[in-house]
Every structure is written in C-alpha cells, then in structure tokens.
Coordinates of C-alpha atoms in Angstrom, one line a residue:
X1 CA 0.0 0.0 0.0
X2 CA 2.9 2.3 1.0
X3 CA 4.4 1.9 -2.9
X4 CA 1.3 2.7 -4.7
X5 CA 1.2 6.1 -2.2
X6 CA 4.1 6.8 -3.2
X7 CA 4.5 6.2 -6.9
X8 CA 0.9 7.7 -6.9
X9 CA 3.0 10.8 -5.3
X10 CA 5.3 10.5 -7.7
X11 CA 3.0 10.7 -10.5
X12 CA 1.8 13.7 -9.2
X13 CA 5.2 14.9 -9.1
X14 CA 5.0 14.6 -12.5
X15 CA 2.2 16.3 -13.3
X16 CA 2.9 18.8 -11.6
X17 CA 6.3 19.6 -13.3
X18 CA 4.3 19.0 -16.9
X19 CA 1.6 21.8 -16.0
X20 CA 5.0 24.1 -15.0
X21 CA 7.2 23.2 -17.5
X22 CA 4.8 22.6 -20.8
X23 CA 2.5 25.5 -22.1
X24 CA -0.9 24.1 -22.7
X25 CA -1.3 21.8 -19.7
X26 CA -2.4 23.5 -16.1
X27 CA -3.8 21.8 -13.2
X28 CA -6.8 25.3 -11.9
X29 CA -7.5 22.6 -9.0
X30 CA -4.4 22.2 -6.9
X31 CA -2.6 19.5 -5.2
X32 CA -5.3 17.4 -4.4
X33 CA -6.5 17.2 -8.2
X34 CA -3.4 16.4 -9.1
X35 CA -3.4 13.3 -6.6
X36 CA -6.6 12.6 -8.2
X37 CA -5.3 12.8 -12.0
X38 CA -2.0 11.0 -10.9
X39 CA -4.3 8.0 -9.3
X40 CA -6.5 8.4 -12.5
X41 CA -4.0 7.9 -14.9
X42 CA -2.3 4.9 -13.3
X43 CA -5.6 3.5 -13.7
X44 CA -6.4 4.6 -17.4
X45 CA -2.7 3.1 -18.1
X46 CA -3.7 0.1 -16.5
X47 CA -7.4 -0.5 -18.1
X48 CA -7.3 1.5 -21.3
X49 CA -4.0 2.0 -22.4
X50 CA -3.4 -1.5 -23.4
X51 CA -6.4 -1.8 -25.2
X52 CA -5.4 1.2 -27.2
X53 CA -2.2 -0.3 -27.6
X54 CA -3.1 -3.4 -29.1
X55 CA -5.7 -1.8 -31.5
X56 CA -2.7 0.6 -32.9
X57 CA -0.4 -2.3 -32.9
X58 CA 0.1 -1.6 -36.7
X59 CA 0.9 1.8 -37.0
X60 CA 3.2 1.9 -34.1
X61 CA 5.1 -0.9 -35.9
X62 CA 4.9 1.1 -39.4
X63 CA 6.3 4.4 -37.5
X64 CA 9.0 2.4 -35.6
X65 CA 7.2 2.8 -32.2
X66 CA 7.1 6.5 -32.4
X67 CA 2.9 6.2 -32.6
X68 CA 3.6 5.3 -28.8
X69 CA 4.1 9.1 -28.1
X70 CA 0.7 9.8 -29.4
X71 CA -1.0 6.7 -27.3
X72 CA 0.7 8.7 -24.0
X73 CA -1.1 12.0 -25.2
X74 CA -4.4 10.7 -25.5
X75 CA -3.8 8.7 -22.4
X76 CA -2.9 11.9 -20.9
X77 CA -5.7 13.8 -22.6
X78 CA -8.2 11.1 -21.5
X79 CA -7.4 12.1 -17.7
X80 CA -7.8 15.5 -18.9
X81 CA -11.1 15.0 -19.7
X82 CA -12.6 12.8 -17.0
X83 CA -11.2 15.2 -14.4
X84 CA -12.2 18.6 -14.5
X85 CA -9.3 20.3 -12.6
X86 CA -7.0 18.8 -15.2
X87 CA -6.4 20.4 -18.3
X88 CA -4.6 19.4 -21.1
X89 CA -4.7 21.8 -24.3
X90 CA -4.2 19.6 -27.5
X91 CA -1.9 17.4 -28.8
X92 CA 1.3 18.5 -28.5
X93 CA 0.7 19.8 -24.8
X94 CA -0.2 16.1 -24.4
X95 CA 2.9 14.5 -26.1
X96 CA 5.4 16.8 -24.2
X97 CA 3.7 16.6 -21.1
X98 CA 3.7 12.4 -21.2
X99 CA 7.5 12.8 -22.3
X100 CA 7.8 14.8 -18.9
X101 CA 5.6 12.6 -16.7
X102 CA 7.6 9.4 -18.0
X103 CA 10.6 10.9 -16.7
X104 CA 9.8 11.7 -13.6
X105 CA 8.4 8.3 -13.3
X106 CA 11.3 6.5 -14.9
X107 CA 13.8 8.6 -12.2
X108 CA 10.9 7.5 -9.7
X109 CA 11.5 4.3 -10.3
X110 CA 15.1 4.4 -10.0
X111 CA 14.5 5.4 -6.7
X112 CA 12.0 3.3 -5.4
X113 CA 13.1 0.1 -7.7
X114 CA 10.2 -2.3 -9.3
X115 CA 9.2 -4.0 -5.5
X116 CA 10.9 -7.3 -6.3
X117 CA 13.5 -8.8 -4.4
X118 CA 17.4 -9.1 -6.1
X119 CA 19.8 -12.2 -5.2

C-alpha cells in the first residue's frame, strides 16, 4: 500500500512539473487534483492503455514505435477530460507533457526500484 502512495505521489510529481514546465497543460485545482489525475492515470494506463495499444499495434510498428508518443497524449488527454481540474490543451501539450511525466516516473522508479527482491 505504502508503494502505490508513493508512486501515486510521484506521478503527481509529475504532473505537476508537466503543467510548469509545458504551455498548454495546467492543473486550476491544486494538489489534491493532481493526486486525483495522478491516481487516474495509473488506472487509465492500467485498463485502457493496453487496449489502445493493441488496436494501434500496426501503425506503431509502421512508425518504428514513435505512434507510442501519441498513445501517451491521449492517455494523458483522456485524464484531462474525465477530471475537471485537469487540463490538457491539445496534442502537442499532451505528447510533451507524457515525455515529462515518463521521466519523472522513470527517475521514480530508480529510486523506489520495481518492489521485487534481487539475489
């Protein structure tokens, strides 16, 4: 329970750094909706994402896996619809700010490793 706080923290982390750091993505509702759209879109990755990924399975293999960028946007811009104190503005607000939000992740989860045991 303590690891999904804290890569949900994480993921709010960052959102967070996405709605500074990328014009076009702002979170009006403070911390607590970004707790909200960080649990959100661990559970739209989780339930939709893979659907949408197997149903685009052929253009992301024509386009070398870069149609994977555009999968994250609309994954991101999915959240930004359901939750109202969430706002992503189009495409390329979505694309950058999933770039962003994968990092922080990624460096997350250097941190905090995967929550399996080595040796």
């Amino acid at each position: 329970m303590t690891r999904f706080v804290i890569r949900a923290l994480i993921a709010a982390l960052g959102l967070w750094l996405a709605s500074e750091v990328v014009p076009g993505i702002a979170v009006p509702g403070g911390w607590t909706s970004l707790l909200v759209a960080a649990i959100l879109l661990g559970v739209v990755n989780a339930i939709v994402r893979p659907v949408v990924f197997v149903l685009t399975l052929p253009i992301t293999v024509v386009t070398l896996g870069l149609f994977l960028l555009v999968v994250n946007a609309a994954m991101l811009g999915l959240v930004g619809l359901l939750l109202q104190g969430f706002v992503v503005d189009g495409l390329w607000a979505g694309i950058f700010g999933s770039l962003v939000v994968g990092a922080v992740s990624w460096l997350g989860h250097l941190l905090i490793g995967d929550g399996r045991e080595r040796g």
